[in-house]
Amino acid sequence: MTLLSGAVLLGVVPELIDDERAHAAASPCPAAAGAADDCLREVTATVVSTVIKDEVKYAEFSVRLRGPREVAGDVDMGAPGPLLKDLRPGDVVTVTLWQDYVVAVAKDGRLQETADTPVGEPQLATAVGTALLPAGVFTAYAGGRVFTRARRYGERGLPRLLVVHGKAAFGAMVCAVPAMVVGDLTGVPLQMVAWLVPLPAVWWFVRRRELRGRGRHAAPALQDR
């Protein structure tokens, strides 16, 4: 399931990139535009309530709106300012829509972009996908080995090779974090490069560490016969 989830996430990344580019190229809708047109539409809504919580373990910056169906409900604003902190129940705001995204909220000439945009979604999906992929591969590999060699492993214990692969998989998952930072600055292609390039070094480091830790008897211990 983990492997499948990672593959699915990476599979939708090209579509998310297209959405991000289309949003960046979108312009305000002409007067005769319809809801299905790929442009920036503005509608009016009323503030029902706001939530501003900035705590160590939990943060939420949202506004609840009442208005047309497309904007009714909670909108994640991402931050308290520049507008959210000054909104009060009953305030009338202008909401900018793109497709089914609420991309900005404005009042009296002040505008705040929301967190509900396609911007950054390709990088996030790539980061989660590249983290799930090694976890899924290792789980499938280890599960298959244990299933087919259960009796042998029951008698001799799990081989060190599974430990090495497990640590290497964890290292590959950790590499997804700095790679996402690269992706935010440059885009998904270089994000993938930043994730793939360190993987051989991670494998070399983990295996060498295990060999060194086991001394001169380590090499046979890493074999899974």
mmCIF file of C-alpha atoms in Angstrom:
data_model
loop_
_atom_site.group_PDB
_atom_site.id
_atom_site.type_symbol
_atom_site.label_atom_id
_atom_site.label_comp_id
_atom_site.label_asym_id
_atom_site.label_seq_id
_atom_site.Cartn_x
_atom_site.Cartn_y
_atom_site.Cartn_z
ATOM 1 C CA MET A 1 0.000 0.000 0.000
ATOM 2 C CA THR A 2 2.843 2.366 0.863
ATOM 3 C CA LEU A 3 4.614 1.594 -2.402
ATOM 4 C CA LEU A 4 1.407 2.116 -4.367
ATOM 5 C CA SER A 5 0.697 5.416 -2.624
ATOM 6 C CA GLY A 6 4.177 6.707 -3.427
ATOM 7 C CA ALA A 7 3.891 5.658 -7.070
ATOM 8 C CA VAL A 8 0.457 7.298 -7.395
ATOM 9 C CA LEU A 9 1.702 10.557 -5.914
ATOM 10 C CA LEU A 10 4.671 10.693 -8.268
ATOM 11 C CA GLY A 11 2.364 9.800 -11.140
ATOM 12 C CA VAL A 12 0.163 12.871 -10.621
ATOM 13 C CA VAL A 13 3.101 15.293 -10.338
ATOM 14 C CA PRO A 14 3.083 16.208 -14.090
ATOM 15 C CA GLU A 15 -0.596 17.154 -13.823
ATOM 16 C CA LEU A 16 0.105 19.258 -10.728
ATOM 17 C CA ILE A 17 2.926 21.029 -12.578
ATOM 18 C CA ASP A 18 0.527 21.859 -15.408
ATOM 19 C CA ASP A 19 -1.963 23.278 -12.889
ATOM 20 C CA GLU A 20 0.743 25.382 -11.241
ATOM 21 C CA ARG A 21 1.852 26.808 -14.587
ATOM 22 C CA ALA A 22 -1.734 27.468 -15.703
ATOM 23 C CA HIS A 23 -2.441 29.325 -12.480
ATOM 24 C CA ALA A 24 0.686 31.448 -12.870
ATOM 25 C CA ALA A 25 -0.400 32.386 -16.405
ATOM 26 C CA ALA A 26 -4.047 33.080 -15.504
ATOM 27 C CA SER A 27 -5.410 36.604 -15.951
ATOM 28 C CA PRO A 28 -8.600 38.265 -14.605
ATOM 29 C CA CYS A 29 -11.785 37.021 -16.236
ATOM 30 C CA PRO A 30 -13.555 39.262 -18.762
ATOM 31 C CA ALA A 31 -17.078 40.386 -17.916
ATOM 32 C CA ALA A 32 -18.721 37.673 -20.016
ATOM 33 C CA ALA A 33 -16.623 34.803 -18.644
ATOM 34 C CA GLY A 34 -18.297 31.783 -17.102
ATOM 35 C CA ALA A 35 -17.383 29.708 -14.058
ATOM 36 C CA ALA A 36 -15.735 27.081 -16.272
ATOM 37 C CA ASP A 37 -13.293 29.538 -17.869
ATOM 38 C CA ASP A 38 -9.626 29.201 -16.885
ATOM 39 C CA CYS A 39 -9.236 32.715 -15.495
ATOM 40 C CA LEU A 40 -9.263 34.560 -12.167
ATOM 41 C CA ARG A 41 -12.830 35.251 -11.005
ATOM 42 C CA GLU A 42 -13.911 37.542 -8.189
ATOM 43 C CA VAL A 43 -16.946 36.977 -5.974
ATOM 44 C CA THR A 44 -18.193 38.683 -2.820
ATOM 45 C CA ALA A 45 -18.506 36.872 0.510
ATOM 46 C CA THR A 46 -19.108 37.708 4.169
ATOM 47 C CA VAL A 47 -16.790 36.777 7.032
ATOM 48 C CA VAL A 48 -18.455 34.479 9.572
ATOM 49 C CA SER A 49 -15.459 33.894 11.847
ATOM 50 C CA THR A 50 -11.678 33.669 11.887
ATOM 51 C CA VAL A 51 -9.226 31.342 13.604
ATOM 52 C CA ILE A 52 -5.687 32.449 14.441
ATOM 53 C CA LYS A 53 -3.692 29.900 16.430
ATOM 54 C CA ASP A 54 0.089 29.957 16.352
ATOM 55 C CA GLU A 55 1.294 27.390 18.840
ATOM 56 C CA VAL A 56 4.308 25.086 18.882
ATOM 57 C CA LYS A 57 2.296 21.902 18.278
ATOM 58 C CA TYR A 58 -0.594 23.378 16.332
ATOM 59 C CA ALA A 59 -1.083 26.286 13.960
ATOM 60 C CA GLU A 60 -4.218 27.342 12.138
ATOM 61 C CA PHE A 61 -4.971 30.502 10.196
ATOM 62 C CA SER A 62 -8.379 30.312 8.569
ATOM 63 C CA VAL A 63 -11.480 32.319 7.768
ATOM 64 C CA ARG A 64 -15.010 30.985 7.491
ATOM 65 C CA LEU A 65 -16.984 32.629 4.704
ATOM 66 C CA ARG A 66 -20.633 32.818 3.755
ATOM 67 C CA GLY A 67 -21.380 33.424 0.114
ATOM 68 C CA PRO A 68 -21.601 31.559 -3.199
ATOM 69 C CA ARG A 69 -21.162 27.801 -3.065
ATOM 70 C CA GLU A 70 -17.576 28.012 -4.356
ATOM 71 C CA VAL A 71 -16.390 30.013 -1.336
ATOM 72 C CA ALA A 72 -18.747 28.963 1.452
ATOM 73 C CA GLY A 73 -16.868 27.326 4.330
ATOM 74 C CA ASP A 74 -13.373 27.499 5.782
ATOM 75 C CA VAL A 75 -10.449 28.877 3.790
ATOM 76 C CA ASP A 76 -6.847 28.208 4.867
ATOM 77 C CA MET A 77 -5.078 31.570 4.817
ATOM 78 C CA GLY A 78 -1.639 30.203 5.682
ATOM 79 C CA ALA A 79 -0.646 33.149 7.887
ATOM 80 C CA PRO A 80 -2.237 35.825 10.120
ATOM 81 C CA GLY A 81 -1.338 38.719 7.849
ATOM 82 C CA PRO A 82 -1.512 40.981 6.131
ATOM 83 C CA LEU A 83 -5.316 40.748 6.165
ATOM 84 C CA LEU A 84 -6.622 37.842 8.253
ATOM 85 C CA LYS A 85 -5.735 39.335 11.642
ATOM 86 C CA ASP A 86 -7.869 42.401 10.914
ATOM 87 C CA LEU A 87 -10.978 40.623 9.621
ATOM 88 C CA ARG A 88 -14.088 40.626 11.787
ATOM 89 C CA PRO A 89 -17.439 38.783 11.540
ATOM 90 C CA GLY A 90 -19.701 40.628 9.140
ATOM 91 C CA ASP A 91 -16.894 42.063 7.010
ATOM 92 C CA VAL A 92 -17.559 41.886 3.293
ATOM 93 C CA VAL A 93 -14.556 40.611 1.322
ATOM 94 C CA THR A 94 -13.673 39.994 -2.298
ATOM 95 C CA VAL A 95 -12.599 36.429 -2.983
ATOM 96 C CA THR A 96 -10.505 35.508 -6.016
ATOM 97 C CA LEU A 97 -11.146 32.062 -7.500
ATOM 98 C CA TRP A 98 -9.200 30.001 -10.012
ATOM 99 C CA GLN A 99 -10.905 26.776 -11.072
ATOM 100 C CA ASP A 100 -11.975 25.311 -7.693
ATOM 101 C CA TYR A 101 -9.208 27.057 -5.724
ATOM 102 C CA VAL A 102 -9.771 30.072 -3.463
ATOM 103 C CA VAL A 103 -6.489 31.853 -4.187
ATOM 104 C CA ALA A 104 -6.876 35.250 -2.473
ATOM 105 C CA VAL A 105 -9.061 37.288 -0.139
ATOM 106 C CA ALA A 106 -9.167 41.101 -0.276
ATOM 107 C CA LYS A 107 -10.819 43.953 1.614
ATOM 108 C CA ASP A 108 -10.494 47.718 1.169
ATOM 109 C CA GLY A 109 -7.543 47.367 -1.211
ATOM 110 C CA ARG A 110 -5.635 44.925 1.028
ATOM 111 C CA LEU A 111 -5.086 41.435 -0.364
ATOM 112 C CA GLN A 112 -3.815 38.221 1.157
ATOM 113 C CA GLU A 113 -3.040 35.120 -0.857
ATOM 114 C CA THR A 114 -4.357 31.900 0.652
ATOM 115 C CA ALA A 115 -2.765 28.505 1.154
ATOM 116 C CA ASP A 116 -5.427 27.016 -1.147
ATOM 117 C CA THR A 117 -3.510 27.339 -4.398
ATOM 118 C CA PRO A 118 -1.778 24.885 -6.752
ATOM 119 C CA VAL A 119 1.508 26.659 -6.019
ATOM 120 C CA GLY A 120 3.878 24.242 -4.273
ATOM 121 C CA GLU A 121 1.661 21.185 -4.722
ATOM 122 C CA PRO A 122 4.031 19.466 -7.221
ATOM 123 C CA GLN A 123 6.948 19.828 -4.819
ATOM 124 C CA LEU A 124 4.920 18.530 -1.874
ATOM 125 C CA ALA A 125 3.604 15.539 -3.823
ATOM 126 C CA THR A 126 7.132 14.758 -5.031
ATOM 127 C CA ALA A 127 8.524 14.970 -1.501
ATOM 128 C CA VAL A 128 5.879 12.679 -0.034
ATOM 129 C CA GLY A 129 6.117 10.306 -2.994
ATOM 130 C CA THR A 130 9.903 10.012 -2.785
ATOM 131 C CA ALA A 131 9.625 9.406 0.963
ATOM 132 C CA LEU A 132 6.984 6.682 0.588
ATOM 133 C CA LEU A 133 8.704 4.949 -2.326
ATOM 134 C CA PRO A 134 11.779 3.585 -0.458
ATOM 135 C CA ALA A 135 9.617 2.725 2.552
ATOM 136 C CA GLY A 136 7.280 0.756 0.298
ATOM 137 C CA VAL A 137 10.081 -0.988 -1.578
ATOM 138 C CA PHE A 138 11.764 -2.044 1.658
ATOM 139 C CA THR A 139 8.489 -3.224 3.200
ATOM 140 C CA ALA A 140 7.697 -5.318 0.134
ATOM 141 C CA TYR A 141 11.247 -6.707 -0.024
ATOM 142 C CA ALA A 142 11.508 -7.501 3.689
ATOM 143 C CA GLY A 143 8.019 -8.956 3.816
ATOM 144 C CA GLY A 144 8.746 -11.202 0.855
ATOM 145 C CA ARG A 145 12.037 -12.437 2.327
ATOM 146 C CA VAL A 146 10.507 -13.154 5.720
ATOM 147 C CA PHE A 147 7.538 -14.923 4.137
ATOM 148 C CA THR A 148 9.634 -17.179 1.899
ATOM 149 C CA ARG A 149 12.314 -17.902 4.523
ATOM 150 C CA ALA A 150 10.315 -17.821 7.734
ATOM 151 C CA ARG A 151 11.637 -21.150 9.044
ATOM 152 C CA ARG A 152 15.270 -20.281 8.360
ATOM 153 C CA TYR A 153 14.927 -16.840 9.928
ATOM 154 C CA GLY A 154 13.139 -18.397 12.910
ATOM 155 C CA GLU A 155 16.122 -20.643 13.524
ATOM 156 C CA ARG A 156 18.930 -18.182 12.777
ATOM 157 C CA GLY A 157 17.308 -14.805 13.326
ATOM 158 C CA LEU A 158 16.932 -11.987 10.836
ATOM 159 C CA PRO A 159 20.022 -11.392 8.673
ATOM 160 C CA ARG A 160 21.973 -8.162 8.982
ATOM 161 C CA LEU A 161 21.277 -7.526 5.309
ATOM 162 C CA LEU A 162 17.669 -6.632 6.144
ATOM 163 C CA VAL A 163 18.929 -4.158 8.749
ATOM 164 C CA VAL A 164 21.218 -2.557 6.180
ATOM 165 C CA HIS A 165 18.422 -2.250 3.652
ATOM 166 C CA GLY A 166 16.092 -0.856 6.301
ATOM 167 C CA LYS A 167 18.555 1.835 7.343
ATOM 168 C CA ALA A 168 19.283 2.678 3.714
ATOM 169 C CA ALA A 169 15.542 3.026 3.044
ATOM 170 C CA PHE A 170 15.213 5.339 6.027
ATOM 171 C CA GLY A 171 18.137 7.400 4.732
ATOM 172 C CA ALA A 172 16.442 7.682 1.341
ATOM 173 C CA MET A 173 13.286 8.906 3.069
ATOM 174 C CA VAL A 174 15.250 11.565 4.956
ATOM 175 C CA CYS A 175 16.822 12.745 1.683
ATOM 176 C CA ALA A 176 13.334 13.769 0.505
ATOM 177 C CA VAL A 177 13.326 16.660 3.011
ATOM 178 C CA PRO A 178 16.303 18.697 1.717
ATOM 179 C CA ALA A 179 15.284 17.765 -1.819
ATOM 180 C CA MET A 180 11.936 19.491 -1.249
ATOM 181 C CA VAL A 181 13.769 22.675 -0.263
ATOM 182 C CA VAL A 182 15.623 22.472 -3.576
ATOM 183 C CA GLY A 183 12.309 21.902 -5.344
ATOM 184 C CA ASP A 184 10.723 24.965 -3.760
ATOM 185 C CA LEU A 185 13.595 27.072 -5.087
ATOM 186 C CA THR A 186 14.094 25.515 -8.510
ATOM 187 C CA GLY A 187 11.267 23.133 -9.455
ATOM 188 C CA VAL A 188 10.491 19.420 -9.496
ATOM 189 C CA PRO A 189 13.179 18.226 -11.990
ATOM 190 C CA LEU A 190 16.037 19.438 -9.807
ATOM 191 C CA GLN A 191 14.164 18.235 -6.738
ATOM 192 C CA MET A 192 14.277 14.701 -8.144
ATOM 193 C CA VAL A 193 17.971 15.107 -8.942
ATOM 194 C CA ALA A 194 18.633 16.359 -5.405
ATOM 195 C CA TRP A 195 16.908 13.256 -4.053
ATOM 196 C CA LEU A 196 18.514 10.695 -6.372
ATOM 197 C CA VAL A 197 22.129 11.923 -6.253
ATOM 198 C CA PRO A 198 22.762 11.208 -2.528
ATOM 199 C CA LEU A 199 21.215 7.716 -2.590
ATOM 200 C CA PRO A 200 24.398 5.827 -3.605
ATOM 201 C CA ALA A 201 26.281 7.671 -0.857
ATOM 202 C CA VAL A 202 23.574 6.748 1.668
ATOM 203 C CA TRP A 203 23.847 3.069 0.711
ATOM 204 C CA TRP A 204 27.661 3.177 0.859
ATOM 205 C CA PHE A 205 27.647 4.895 4.256
ATOM 206 C CA VAL A 206 25.130 2.518 5.819
ATOM 207 C CA ARG A 207 26.822 -0.607 4.522
ATOM 208 C CA ARG A 208 30.288 0.610 5.522
ATOM 209 C CA ARG A 209 29.027 1.489 8.991
ATOM 210 C CA GLU A 210 27.569 -1.989 9.417
ATOM 211 C CA LEU A 211 30.762 -3.625 8.183
ATOM 212 C CA ARG A 212 32.905 -1.527 10.516
ATOM 213 C CA GLY A 213 30.580 -2.187 13.416
ATOM 214 C CA ARG A 214 30.812 -5.955 12.936
ATOM 215 C CA GLY A 215 34.577 -6.069 12.566
ATOM 216 C CA ARG A 216 36.314 -8.650 10.397
ATOM 217 C CA HIS A 217 33.352 -11.056 10.726
ATOM 218 C CA ALA A 218 30.888 -8.544 9.273
ATOM 219 C CA ALA A 219 31.102 -9.454 5.596
ATOM 220 C CA PRO A 220 29.585 -12.942 5.944
ATOM 221 C CA ALA A 221 26.944 -11.566 8.327
ATOM 222 C CA LEU A 222 25.665 -9.249 5.631
ATOM 223 C CA GLN A 223 24.944 -12.140 3.314
ATOM 224 C CA ASP A 224 21.363 -13.416 3.179
ATOM 225 C CA ARG A 225 21.661 -16.970 1.985
#
